[in-house]
Short mmCIF file of C-alpha atoms in Angstrom, two decimals:
data_model
loop_
_atom_site.label_atom_id
_atom_site.label_comp_id
_atom_site.label_asym_id
_atom_site.label_seq_id
_atom_site.Cartn_x
_atom_site.Cartn_y
_atom_site.Cartn_z
CA UNK A 96 89.56 119.32 73.90
CA UNK A 97 91.89 118.96 76.83
CA UNK A 98 88.94 119.09 79.12
CA UNK A 99 87.08 116.25 77.10
CA UNK A 100 89.78 113.71 76.96
CA UNK A 101 93.53 113.57 77.71
CA UNK A 102 95.40 110.48 77.16
CA UNK A 103 97.68 110.95 79.89
CA UNK A 104 94.82 111.73 82.39
CA UNK A 105 93.22 108.71 81.04
CA UNK A 106 95.89 106.33 81.93
CA UNK A 107 96.07 107.93 85.53
CA UNK A 108 92.34 107.20 85.85
CA UNK A 109 92.65 103.71 84.36
CA UNK A 110 95.58 103.11 86.79
CA UNK A 111 93.64 104.38 89.74
CA UNK A 112 90.56 102.38 88.79
CA UNK A 113 92.54 99.26 88.46
CA UNK A 114 94.31 99.55 91.54
CA UNK A 115 91.10 99.31 93.41
CA UNK A 116 89.14 97.06 91.00
CA UNK A 117 91.97 94.48 90.45
CA UNK A 118 90.87 92.01 93.14
CA UNK A 119 87.34 91.90 91.88
CA UNK A 120 88.49 91.53 88.24
CA UNK A 121 90.94 88.62 89.14
CA UNK A 122 88.02 86.84 90.79
CA UNK A 123 85.88 87.35 87.68
CA UNK A 124 88.59 86.17 85.33
CA UNK A 125 89.04 83.14 87.62
CA UNK A 126 85.34 82.25 87.34
CA UNK A 127 85.48 82.75 83.60
CA UNK A 128 88.35 80.05 83.13
CA UNK A 129 86.27 77.70 85.19
CA UNK A 130 83.35 78.22 82.86
CA UNK A 131 85.41 77.60 79.99
CA UNK A 132 87.52 74.88 81.19
CA UNK A 133 85.08 72.63 83.24
CA UNK A 134 83.99 70.73 80.22
CA UNK A 135 87.60 69.67 79.76
CA UNK A 136 87.56 67.99 83.10
CA UNK A 137 84.27 66.32 82.82
CA UNK A 138 84.55 65.47 79.10
CA UNK A 139 87.92 64.20 78.78
CA UNK A 140 88.16 62.31 75.41
CA UNK A 141 85.18 63.90 73.99
CA UNK A 142 85.52 61.96 70.89
CA UNK A 143 83.83 59.12 72.73
CA UNK A 144 80.96 61.28 74.05
CA UNK A 145 77.54 61.58 72.22
CA UNK A 146 76.59 64.60 70.40
CA UNK A 147 73.74 65.04 73.13
CA UNK A 148 76.38 65.30 75.88
CA UNK A 149 78.37 67.82 74.11
CA UNK A 150 75.52 69.87 73.17
CA UNK A 151 74.21 69.89 76.77
CA UNK A 152 77.84 71.00 77.96
CA UNK A 153 78.02 73.71 75.14
CA UNK A 154 74.66 75.03 76.36
CA UNK A 155 75.70 75.28 79.89
CA UNK A 156 79.04 77.13 78.65
CA UNK A 157 76.81 79.38 76.72
CA UNK A 158 74.35 80.39 79.63
CA UNK A 159 77.22 80.57 81.82
CA UNK A 160 79.19 83.08 79.57
CA UNK A 161 76.04 85.10 79.13
CA UNK A 162 75.22 85.30 82.87
CA UNK A 163 79.09 85.98 83.40
CA UNK A 164 79.15 88.94 81.02
CA UNK A 165 75.78 90.37 82.44
CA UNK A 166 77.10 90.22 86.00
CA UNK A 167 80.49 91.83 85.16
CA UNK A 168 79.22 94.45 82.78
CA UNK A 169 76.17 95.48 85.24
CA UNK A 170 78.89 96.21 87.97
CA UNK A 171 80.70 98.69 85.61
CA UNK A 172 79.81 101.64 88.03
CA UNK A 173 79.59 99.61 91.26
CA UNK A 174 82.42 101.86 92.70
CA UNK A 175 79.59 104.64 92.87
CA UNK A 176 76.98 102.51 94.49
CA UNK A 177 77.78 104.06 97.73
CA UNK A 178 77.90 107.86 98.39
CA UNK A 179 81.20 107.36 100.37
CA UNK A 180 82.85 106.34 97.36
CA UNK A 181 80.98 108.22 94.77
CA UNK A 182 82.00 111.75 96.11
CA UNK A 183 85.72 110.73 95.75
CA UNK A 184 85.10 109.39 92.32
CA UNK A 185 82.98 112.08 90.80
CA UNK A 186 85.33 114.87 92.07
CA UNK A 187 88.49 113.10 90.68
CA UNK A 188 90.05 115.59 88.41
CA UNK A 189 89.28 113.81 85.18
CA UNK A 190 86.75 114.17 82.42
CA UNK A 191 83.28 112.09 82.42
CA UNK A 192 84.59 110.65 79.34
CA UNK A 193 87.83 109.53 80.83
CA UNK A 194 86.05 108.03 84.07
CA UNK A 195 83.42 106.44 81.86
CA UNK A 196 85.81 104.82 79.42
CA UNK A 197 88.27 103.58 81.85
CA UNK A 198 85.54 101.62 83.80
CA UNK A 199 84.26 100.44 80.37
CA UNK A 200 87.56 99.26 79.43
CA UNK A 201 87.97 97.36 82.79
CA UNK A 202 84.62 95.89 82.91
CA UNK A 203 83.57 95.46 79.45
CA UNK A 204 85.81 95.63 76.42
CA UNK A 205 88.80 93.82 78.00
CA UNK A 206 86.73 91.04 79.47
CA UNK A 207 84.97 90.63 75.98
CA UNK A 208 88.39 90.53 74.26
CA UNK A 209 89.76 88.16 76.73
CA UNK A 210 86.59 85.98 76.21
CA UNK A 211 87.10 85.94 72.29
CA UNK A 212 90.67 84.54 72.55
CA UNK A 213 90.25 81.21 70.73
CA UNK A 214 89.96 78.34 73.46
CA UNK A 215 91.22 75.29 71.64
CA UNK A 216 89.68 72.91 73.92
CA UNK A 217 86.13 74.36 73.12
CA UNK A 218 86.82 74.35 69.54
CA UNK A 219 85.39 71.00 69.12
CA UNK A 220 81.89 72.52 70.12
CA UNK A 221 82.17 75.79 68.11
CA UNK A 222 82.36 74.27 64.90
CA UNK A 223 80.78 76.41 62.48
CA UNK A 224 80.69 80.19 61.83
CA UNK A 225 76.96 80.51 62.44
CA UNK A 226 77.48 79.44 66.16
CA UNK A 227 80.35 81.90 66.48
CA UNK A 228 78.46 84.54 64.96
CA UNK A 229 75.31 84.29 67.19
CA UNK A 230 77.50 84.20 70.31
CA UNK A 231 79.18 87.35 69.26
CA UNK A 232 75.87 89.06 68.48
CA UNK A 233 74.59 87.81 71.96
CA UNK A 234 77.43 88.72 74.19
CA UNK A 235 78.06 92.19 72.74
CA UNK A 236 74.67 93.47 72.36
CA UNK A 237 73.41 91.73 75.80
CA UNK A 238 76.33 92.89 77.79
CA UNK A 239 76.03 96.40 76.52
CA UNK A 240 72.60 96.46 77.65
CA UNK A 241 74.00 95.30 81.04
CA UNK A 242 76.35 98.38 80.87
CA UNK A 243 73.30 100.55 80.37
CA UNK A 244 71.30 98.89 83.17
CA UNK A 245 73.99 98.90 85.51
CA UNK A 246 74.82 102.74 84.83
CA UNK A 247 70.90 103.57 85.24
CA UNK A 248 69.99 101.28 88.20
CA UNK A 249 73.48 100.72 89.77
CA UNK A 250 72.97 98.00 92.45
CA UNK A 251 69.77 96.87 90.99
CA UNK A 252 71.09 96.78 87.48
CA UNK A 253 71.62 93.02 86.99
CA UNK A 254 68.03 92.31 88.50
CA UNK A 255 66.29 94.55 86.33
CA UNK A 256 68.05 93.45 83.38
CA UNK A 257 67.15 89.81 84.06
CA UNK A 258 63.58 90.73 84.93
CA UNK A 259 63.20 92.72 81.53
CA UNK A 260 64.93 89.57 79.70
CA UNK A 261 62.25 87.33 81.41
CA UNK A 262 59.42 89.54 80.83
CA UNK A 263 60.48 89.88 77.11
CA UNK A 264 60.91 86.27 76.61
CA UNK A 265 57.59 85.48 78.23
CA UNK A 266 55.84 88.19 76.15
CA UNK A 267 57.32 86.96 72.98
CA UNK A 268 56.51 83.20 73.68
CA UNK A 269 52.98 84.08 74.82
CA UNK A 270 52.26 86.17 71.61
CA UNK A 271 53.58 83.55 69.13
CA UNK A 272 51.63 80.68 71.22
CA UNK A 273 48.31 82.50 71.39
CA UNK A 274 48.61 83.75 67.78
CA UNK A 275 50.25 80.80 65.84
CA UNK A 276 49.31 82.22 62.65
CA UNK A 277 51.77 85.15 63.16
CA UNK A 278 54.62 82.58 62.98
CA UNK A 279 53.37 81.32 59.55
CA UNK A 280 53.11 85.15 58.30
CA UNK A 281 56.73 85.97 59.36
CA UNK A 282 58.56 87.33 56.39
CA UNK A 283 61.94 85.28 56.62
CA UNK A 284 63.25 86.81 53.52
CA UNK A 285 66.23 88.38 55.56
CA UNK A 286 67.06 85.06 56.96
CA UNK A 287 67.59 83.68 53.37
CA UNK A 288 69.59 86.77 52.51
CA UNK A 289 72.03 86.30 55.38
CA UNK A 290 72.31 82.69 54.58
CA UNK A 291 73.15 83.64 51.02
CA UNK A 292 75.81 86.23 52.07
CA UNK A 293 77.52 83.92 54.52
CA UNK A 294 77.00 80.55 53.16
CA UNK A 295 75.29 77.50 54.63
CA UNK A 296 77.40 74.38 53.98
CA UNK A 297 80.79 76.18 54.09
CA UNK A 298 80.24 79.34 55.90
CA UNK A 299 82.53 82.27 55.41
CA UNK A 300 83.96 83.14 58.70
CA UNK A 301 84.95 86.66 57.77
CA UNK A 302 81.57 87.51 56.19
CA UNK A 303 79.87 86.08 59.30
CA UNK A 304 82.22 88.40 61.42
CA UNK A 305 81.30 91.46 59.39
CA UNK A 306 77.74 90.72 59.72
CA UNK A 307 77.78 90.13 63.42
CA UNK A 308 79.57 93.29 63.72
CA UNK A 309 77.13 95.34 61.56
CA UNK A 310 74.08 93.95 63.40
CA UNK A 311 75.40 94.32 66.78
CA UNK A 312 76.96 97.86 66.21
CA UNK A 313 73.66 99.67 66.30
CA UNK A 314 71.94 98.61 69.37
CA UNK A 315 75.43 98.41 71.06
CA UNK A 316 76.43 102.06 70.16
CA UNK A 317 72.96 103.08 71.25
CA UNK A 318 73.36 101.36 74.80
CA UNK A 319 76.81 102.63 75.32
CA UNK A 320 76.18 106.23 74.16
CA UNK A 321 73.11 106.35 76.31
CA UNK A 322 75.04 104.97 79.41
CA UNK A 323 77.76 107.53 78.93
CA UNK A 324 75.23 110.44 78.67
CA UNK A 325 73.51 109.10 82.00
CA UNK A 326 76.88 108.74 83.73
CA UNK A 327 77.91 112.40 82.84
CA UNK A 328 74.55 113.37 84.76
CA UNK A 329 75.38 111.26 87.91
CA UNK A 330 75.05 113.15 90.96
CA UNK A 331 74.57 112.41 94.76
CA UNK A 332 70.94 111.50 95.43
CA UNK A 333 70.74 113.32 98.80
CA UNK A 334 73.55 114.20 101.46
CA UNK A 335 73.95 111.47 103.79
CA UNK A 336 73.65 114.01 106.83
CA UNK A 337 70.18 115.51 105.44
CA UNK A 338 67.28 115.48 107.93
CA UNK A 339 63.81 115.93 106.73
CA UNK A 340 62.40 118.69 108.59
CA UNK B 176 86.69 132.61 93.61
CA UNK B 177 83.43 131.06 94.09
CA UNK B 178 80.15 132.99 93.14
CA UNK B 179 76.63 131.59 93.73
CA UNK B 180 74.03 133.48 91.76
CA UNK B 181 70.21 132.95 91.99
CA UNK B 182 70.84 129.42 93.08
CA UNK B 183 67.70 127.42 93.51
CA UNK B 184 67.76 123.71 94.68
CA UNK B 185 65.35 121.28 96.17
CA UNK B 186 65.01 117.50 96.87
CA UNK B 187 61.72 116.83 95.40
CA UNK B 188 59.27 118.99 96.94
CA UNK B 189 61.41 120.00 99.76
CA UNK B 190 63.05 123.33 98.69
CA UNK B 191 66.57 123.83 100.15
CA UNK B 192 67.61 126.94 98.63
CA UNK B 193 65.37 129.98 96.86
CA UNK B 194 67.50 132.34 95.14
CA UNK B 195 70.69 132.19 97.04
CA UNK B 196 73.43 134.58 96.33
CA UNK B 197 76.71 134.20 97.99
CA UNK B 198 80.44 134.97 97.28
CA UNK B 199 83.54 133.24 98.55
CA UNK B 200 86.62 135.15 98.45
CA UNK B 201 90.34 133.82 98.11
CA UNK B 202 92.78 133.99 101.10
CA UNK B 203 89.93 133.33 103.70
CA UNK B 204 88.88 130.49 105.86
CA UNK B 205 84.93 130.42 105.99
CA UNK B 206 82.91 128.75 108.69
CA UNK B 207 79.68 127.61 107.23
CA UNK B 208 77.26 126.98 110.02
CA UNK B 209 73.46 126.14 110.30
CA UNK B 210 71.01 123.74 111.77
CA UNK B 211 70.34 120.18 110.49
CA UNK B 212 69.05 120.32 107.24
CA UNK B 213 69.77 124.02 106.53
CA UNK B 214 71.64 122.88 103.56
CA UNK B 215 75.20 123.22 104.38
CA UNK B 216 76.16 119.82 103.05
CA UNK B 217 74.19 120.40 100.05
CA UNK B 218 75.70 123.89 99.35
CA UNK B 219 79.23 122.11 99.40
CA UNK B 220 78.01 119.34 96.96
CA UNK B 221 76.52 122.07 94.77
CA UNK B 222 79.86 123.84 94.72
CA UNK B 223 81.87 120.70 93.86
CA UNK B 224 79.42 119.58 90.93
CA UNK B 225 77.98 116.74 92.97
CA UNK B 226 74.59 118.14 92.90
CA UNK B 227 72.93 120.15 89.84
CA UNK B 228 71.00 123.36 90.72
CA UNK B 229 67.30 123.66 89.49
CA UNK B 230 67.92 127.29 88.64
CA UNK B 231 70.97 129.72 89.12
CA UNK B 232 74.85 128.90 88.73
CA UNK B 233 77.82 128.12 90.87
CA UNK B 234 80.82 129.63 89.12
CA UNK B 235 84.32 128.66 90.32
CA UNK B 236 87.03 130.81 88.87
CA UNK B 237 85.16 130.87 85.55
CA UNK B 238 84.07 127.16 85.51
CA UNK B 239 80.48 126.30 85.60
CA UNK B 240 80.85 123.50 88.30
CA UNK B 241 77.77 121.39 87.04
CA UNK B 242 80.06 120.51 84.07
CA UNK B 243 82.70 119.01 86.60
CA UNK B 244 85.68 120.02 84.08
CA UNK B 245 88.85 118.48 84.93
CA UNK B 246 90.50 121.93 85.29
CA UNK B 247 88.07 122.86 87.73
CA UNK B 248 88.25 119.54 89.63
CA UNK B 249 92.11 119.72 89.70
CA UNK B 250 91.73 123.07 91.73
CA UNK B 251 89.14 121.71 94.20
CA UNK B 252 89.02 119.11 96.84
CA UNK B 253 86.19 118.15 99.07
CA UNK B 254 86.62 116.39 102.48
CA UNK B 255 83.12 114.83 103.11
CA UNK B 256 81.60 113.96 106.35
CA UNK B 257 81.77 110.40 105.53
CA UNK B 258 84.11 108.76 103.13
CA UNK B 259 85.70 105.51 102.18
CA UNK B 260 89.18 104.81 101.42
CA UNK B 261 90.46 101.82 99.61
CA UNK B 262 92.14 98.96 101.19
CA UNK B 263 95.90 99.92 100.40
CA UNK B 264 98.75 101.72 101.92
CA UNK B 265 98.41 105.44 102.31
CA UNK B 266 101.70 105.60 100.21
CA UNK B 267 100.13 103.74 97.39
CA UNK B 268 96.94 106.06 97.74
CA UNK B 269 99.11 109.06 97.39
CA UNK B 270 100.82 107.71 94.28
CA UNK B 271 97.58 107.04 92.57
CA UNK B 272 95.90 110.26 93.35
CA UNK B 273 98.49 112.96 93.71
CA UNK B 274 99.17 113.19 89.92
CA UNK B 275 95.68 114.56 89.43
CA UNK B 276 96.55 117.73 91.49
CA UNK B 277 99.23 119.75 89.78
CA UNK B 278 100.30 121.64 92.93
CA UNK B 279 100.42 118.70 95.13
CA UNK B 280 103.18 119.18 97.76
CA UNK B 281 104.85 115.92 99.19
CA UNK B 282 106.52 118.25 101.65
CA UNK B 283 103.15 119.58 103.07
CA UNK B 284 101.78 116.17 103.27
CA UNK B 285 104.67 114.75 105.31
CA UNK B 286 104.50 117.91 107.55
CA UNK B 287 100.75 117.56 108.17
CA UNK B 288 101.14 113.75 108.81
CA UNK B 289 104.05 114.36 111.18
CA UNK B 290 101.75 116.98 112.95
CA UNK B 291 99.06 114.15 113.57
CA UNK B 292 101.92 111.80 114.59
CA UNK B 293 101.47 109.67 111.47
CA UNK B 294 103.47 108.27 108.77
CA UNK B 295 102.76 107.40 105.06
CA UNK B 296 103.38 103.83 105.37
CA UNK B 297 100.19 103.13 107.30
CA UNK B 298 97.69 100.77 105.76
CA UNK B 299 94.44 102.49 105.38
CA UNK B 300 92.31 99.39 105.74
CA UNK B 301 93.49 99.24 109.32
CA UNK B 302 92.84 102.67 110.41
CA UNK B 303 89.97 103.87 112.53
CA UNK B 304 87.59 106.33 111.40
CA UNK B 305 89.54 109.12 113.18
CA UNK B 306 92.78 108.22 111.72
CA UNK B 307 91.34 107.83 108.34
CA UNK B 308 89.97 111.12 108.54
CA UNK B 309 93.34 112.84 109.67
CA UNK B 310 95.07 111.10 106.87
CA UNK B 311 92.40 112.31 104.38
CA UNK B 312 92.72 116.06 105.58
CA UNK B 313 96.52 115.81 105.26
CA UNK B 314 96.11 114.72 101.61
CA UNK B 315 93.57 117.30 101.10
CA UNK B 316 95.78 120.09 102.59
CA UNK B 317 98.71 118.75 100.57
CA UNK B 318 96.71 118.99 97.30
CA UNK B 319 97.29 122.79 97.55
CA UNK B 320 93.85 123.46 95.64
CA UNK B 321 92.61 126.73 95.43
CA UNK B 322 89.37 125.80 96.81
CA UNK B 323 89.09 123.18 99.64
CA UNK B 324 85.81 122.26 100.99
CA UNK B 325 85.52 120.33 104.31
CA UNK B 326 82.22 118.96 105.78
CA UNK B 327 82.39 118.30 109.64
CA UNK B 328 86.08 117.71 109.45
CA UNK B 329 86.50 117.53 113.22
CA UNK B 330 83.92 114.80 113.75
CA UNK B 331 85.44 111.86 115.04
CA UNK B 332 88.78 113.50 115.87
CA UNK B 333 90.30 113.35 119.45
CA UNK B 334 90.79 116.37 121.47
CA UNK B 335 94.52 116.75 120.76
CA UNK B 336 93.77 116.08 117.15
CA UNK B 337 91.27 118.90 116.85
CA UNK B 338 93.84 121.30 118.24
CA UNK B 339 96.23 119.86 115.62
CA UNK B 340 93.64 120.03 112.94
CA UNK B 341 93.32 123.88 113.56
CA UNK B 342 97.02 124.00 113.56
CA UNK B 343 97.79 122.21 110.10
CA UNK B 344 94.94 124.27 108.43
CA UNK B 345 96.35 127.58 109.60
CA UNK B 346 99.76 126.39 108.34
CA UNK B 347 98.40 125.48 105.08
CA UNK B 348 96.38 128.45 104.47
CA UNK B 349 97.83 130.88 101.67
CA UNK B 350 96.51 134.20 99.94
CA UNK B 351 95.26 132.32 96.99
CA UNK B 352 93.32 129.61 98.69
CA UNK B 353 89.89 129.35 99.88
CA UNK B 354 88.92 126.93 102.64
CA UNK B 355 85.21 126.51 103.58
CA UNK B 356 84.63 124.41 106.81
CA UNK B 357 80.91 123.25 107.31
CA UNK B 358 80.57 122.44 111.05
CA UNK B 359 78.45 122.01 114.04
CA UNK B 360 81.25 121.88 116.19
CA UNK B 361 81.88 125.61 116.22
CA UNK B 362 84.35 125.73 119.05
CA UNK B 363 86.67 123.59 116.89
CA UNK B 364 86.93 126.26 114.54
CA UNK B 365 86.44 129.38 116.54
CA UNK B 366 89.87 130.64 116.20
CA UNK B 367 90.48 129.54 112.83
CA UNK B 368 87.92 131.33 110.69
CA UNK B 369 88.05 134.49 108.94
CA UNK B 370 84.36 134.60 107.93
CA UNK B 371 81.11 133.47 109.48
CA UNK B 372 78.50 132.26 107.05
CA UNK B 373 75.03 131.18 108.93
CA UNK B 374 72.49 129.32 106.78
CA UNK B 375 68.82 129.29 107.74
CA UNK B 376 65.85 127.59 106.19
CA UNK B 377 66.17 128.06 102.47
CA UNK B 378 68.23 131.24 102.73
CA UNK B 379 71.41 132.88 103.97
CA UNK B 380 70.97 134.59 107.27
CA UNK B 381 74.40 135.98 107.91
CA UNK B 382 77.63 136.42 106.13
CA UNK B 383 80.27 138.66 107.69
CA UNK B 384 83.83 138.62 108.30
CA UNK B 385 85.08 138.04 111.83
CA UNK B 386 87.07 141.39 111.94
CA UNK B 387 83.95 143.17 111.12
CA UNK B 388 81.65 141.27 113.69
CA UNK B 389 84.13 142.10 116.31
CA UNK B 390 84.08 145.59 115.14
CA UNK B 391 80.31 145.66 115.38
CA UNK B 392 79.26 143.49 117.95
CA UNK B 393 80.49 142.65 121.61
CA UNK B 394 80.07 139.30 123.57
CA UNK B 395 79.98 139.70 127.29
CA UNK B 396 78.76 137.62 130.20
CA UNK B 397 76.73 139.52 133.02
CA UNK B 398 74.80 138.85 135.85
CA UNK B 399 71.22 137.68 135.38
CA UNK B 400 68.82 140.71 135.15
CA UNK B 401 71.61 143.11 134.49
CA UNK B 402 71.83 142.68 130.72
CA UNK B 403 73.05 145.95 129.13
CA UNK B 404 70.64 148.21 127.49
CA UNK B 405 70.34 147.53 123.73
CA UNK B 406 71.46 144.09 123.90
CA UNK B 407 70.48 142.11 120.60
CA UNK B 408 70.43 138.73 122.23
CA UNK B 409 70.99 137.10 125.65
CA UNK B 410 71.07 133.42 126.88
CA UNK B 411 71.74 131.93 130.10
CA UNK B 412 75.19 131.16 130.92
CA UNK B 413 77.07 129.74 134.05
CA UNK B 414 77.62 133.37 135.25
CA UNK B 415 74.25 134.68 134.58
CA UNK B 416 73.73 135.62 131.05
CA UNK B 417 75.72 135.58 127.87
CA UNK B 418 74.92 138.64 125.85
CA UNK B 419 75.45 140.05 122.29
CA UNK B 420 75.25 143.75 122.14
CA UNK B 421 76.11 146.28 119.40
CA UNK B 422 79.36 147.86 119.88
CA UNK B 423 79.49 151.43 120.60
CA UNK B 424 82.19 154.02 120.56
CA UNK B 425 84.64 153.49 123.27
CA UNK B 426 83.58 149.81 123.95
CA UNK B 427 86.44 147.46 124.07
CA UNK B 428 86.68 144.92 121.35
CA UNK B 429 85.52 141.40 122.70
CA UNK B 430 86.51 137.75 121.45
CA UNK B 431 84.10 136.52 119.16
CA UNK B 432 81.84 133.66 120.71
CA UNK B 433 80.49 131.96 117.72
CA UNK B 434 78.06 129.80 119.60
CA UNK B 435 76.37 132.77 121.11
CA UNK B 436 76.48 134.68 117.76
CA UNK B 437 75.00 131.62 115.99
CA UNK B 438 72.06 131.56 118.69
CA UNK B 439 71.72 135.23 118.17
CA UNK B 440 71.40 134.99 114.37
CA UNK B 441 69.13 132.02 114.58
CA UNK B 442 66.80 133.90 117.07
CA UNK B 443 66.60 137.13 115.32
CA UNK B 444 68.82 137.52 112.35
CA UNK B 445 67.45 140.87 111.31
CA UNK B 446 68.28 142.61 114.65
CA UNK B 447 71.96 141.21 114.26
CA UNK B 448 72.34 142.29 110.76
CA UNK B 449 71.00 145.88 111.61
CA UNK B 450 73.77 146.51 114.00
CA UNK B 451 76.15 146.11 111.01
CA UNK B 452 73.89 148.84 109.12
CA UNK B 453 73.57 151.07 112.07
CA UNK B 454 77.20 151.81 112.84
#
């Protein structure tokens, strides 16, 4: 057990990682504040603005936040992108689990928790539980995917993730555009069930949150679990001084 | 201490080791030599769990190193040829890293730093590569891990530092510690090592304690064309020829010439090894 996870050692690893990562994390936190606060500057007195302008502002915030979490989460193992750093990190006397979860905490869990602190100034835009429900779903699942891609592809993780998302979206749109009948044949019974469970006119925030958690949990656990396994198999690709003969 | 059994490893289709068997005992400083691409660094990385063998095992005090267990890593330190230190003071670096090593000694660290003329309040971001290497070697020695692996540790060090390096390593050596130094700069470790291990292509060519080498071989300089009978290997030198001979009864013991031995082993490992079997 001691070789798998030890809380004292975990704290040492966390402290070790934070000492090196804090400048980058501080920059990310500042960028996040800018993303969240710019509408306040541009749309002072939002009551006087039209719904359309507020909608655009909200859309920009959403895209900004998704991109923000993609970038941050895909950098979870940026510290081992270069072999010079990788050797020191992989031979640090801590278990793979301690190393993995310490980085996950700094680059995924804490930023997500930081992001879900209620921001009063954006409360005017996030007016119903449905919106909140989808944002939670999107961010948790998408950023867990960024963690996985960052673990597998290291430096290229973000690029591969964006490419994968674009390809999937294009394929999805192309499929439904070329097969309009398939849209009509979609079984939307589950949507009605969700609407019944959460409520439409006066949504139950608690139920929405539970549902979001349930639906997001499966792919998230899969992504993080797979990333954890891949991390434990991390090794040097080939010695820097290796010369092909 | 470290037992390598039936080790097989390759980079893609390029086989580096096939069925390698090797043991490193405690209380010794090993010089790991070989040509470029022979697998010296690869062997160090396999021993520290940074690479995984295709077949075979690397056992370090009962730990399978491919698992990288904290217990094993707390007793192992590797100084790679190229490394990167974070932008912080050395004092802070020590504060963050030393708690991982239960036998870390601050006194040893200060002694080693003083030997190199350095202090712990230096900023790592402002050091040259050679200075970083000295600081890192000092930290590595101060961890007091039972296995210390060093890959080309004298590369980038100035001449006085190379001599100081030998001094601090010798001072920090204990009976329950094993130090493995992989290097091309054989002169830098000539009077330091207890055992010479020479890697060839895919296999171990030579592995012998220095005392035994000096007991079985002599290294002499002679005039060209006057090489002694039964010379195992000779190469041109400033005086004529540098020769490796089997040591016969009554021959004086000579100082080990690692460079000459290395060339002899590369030229004809079989003949050199036979000299040990013959006596």
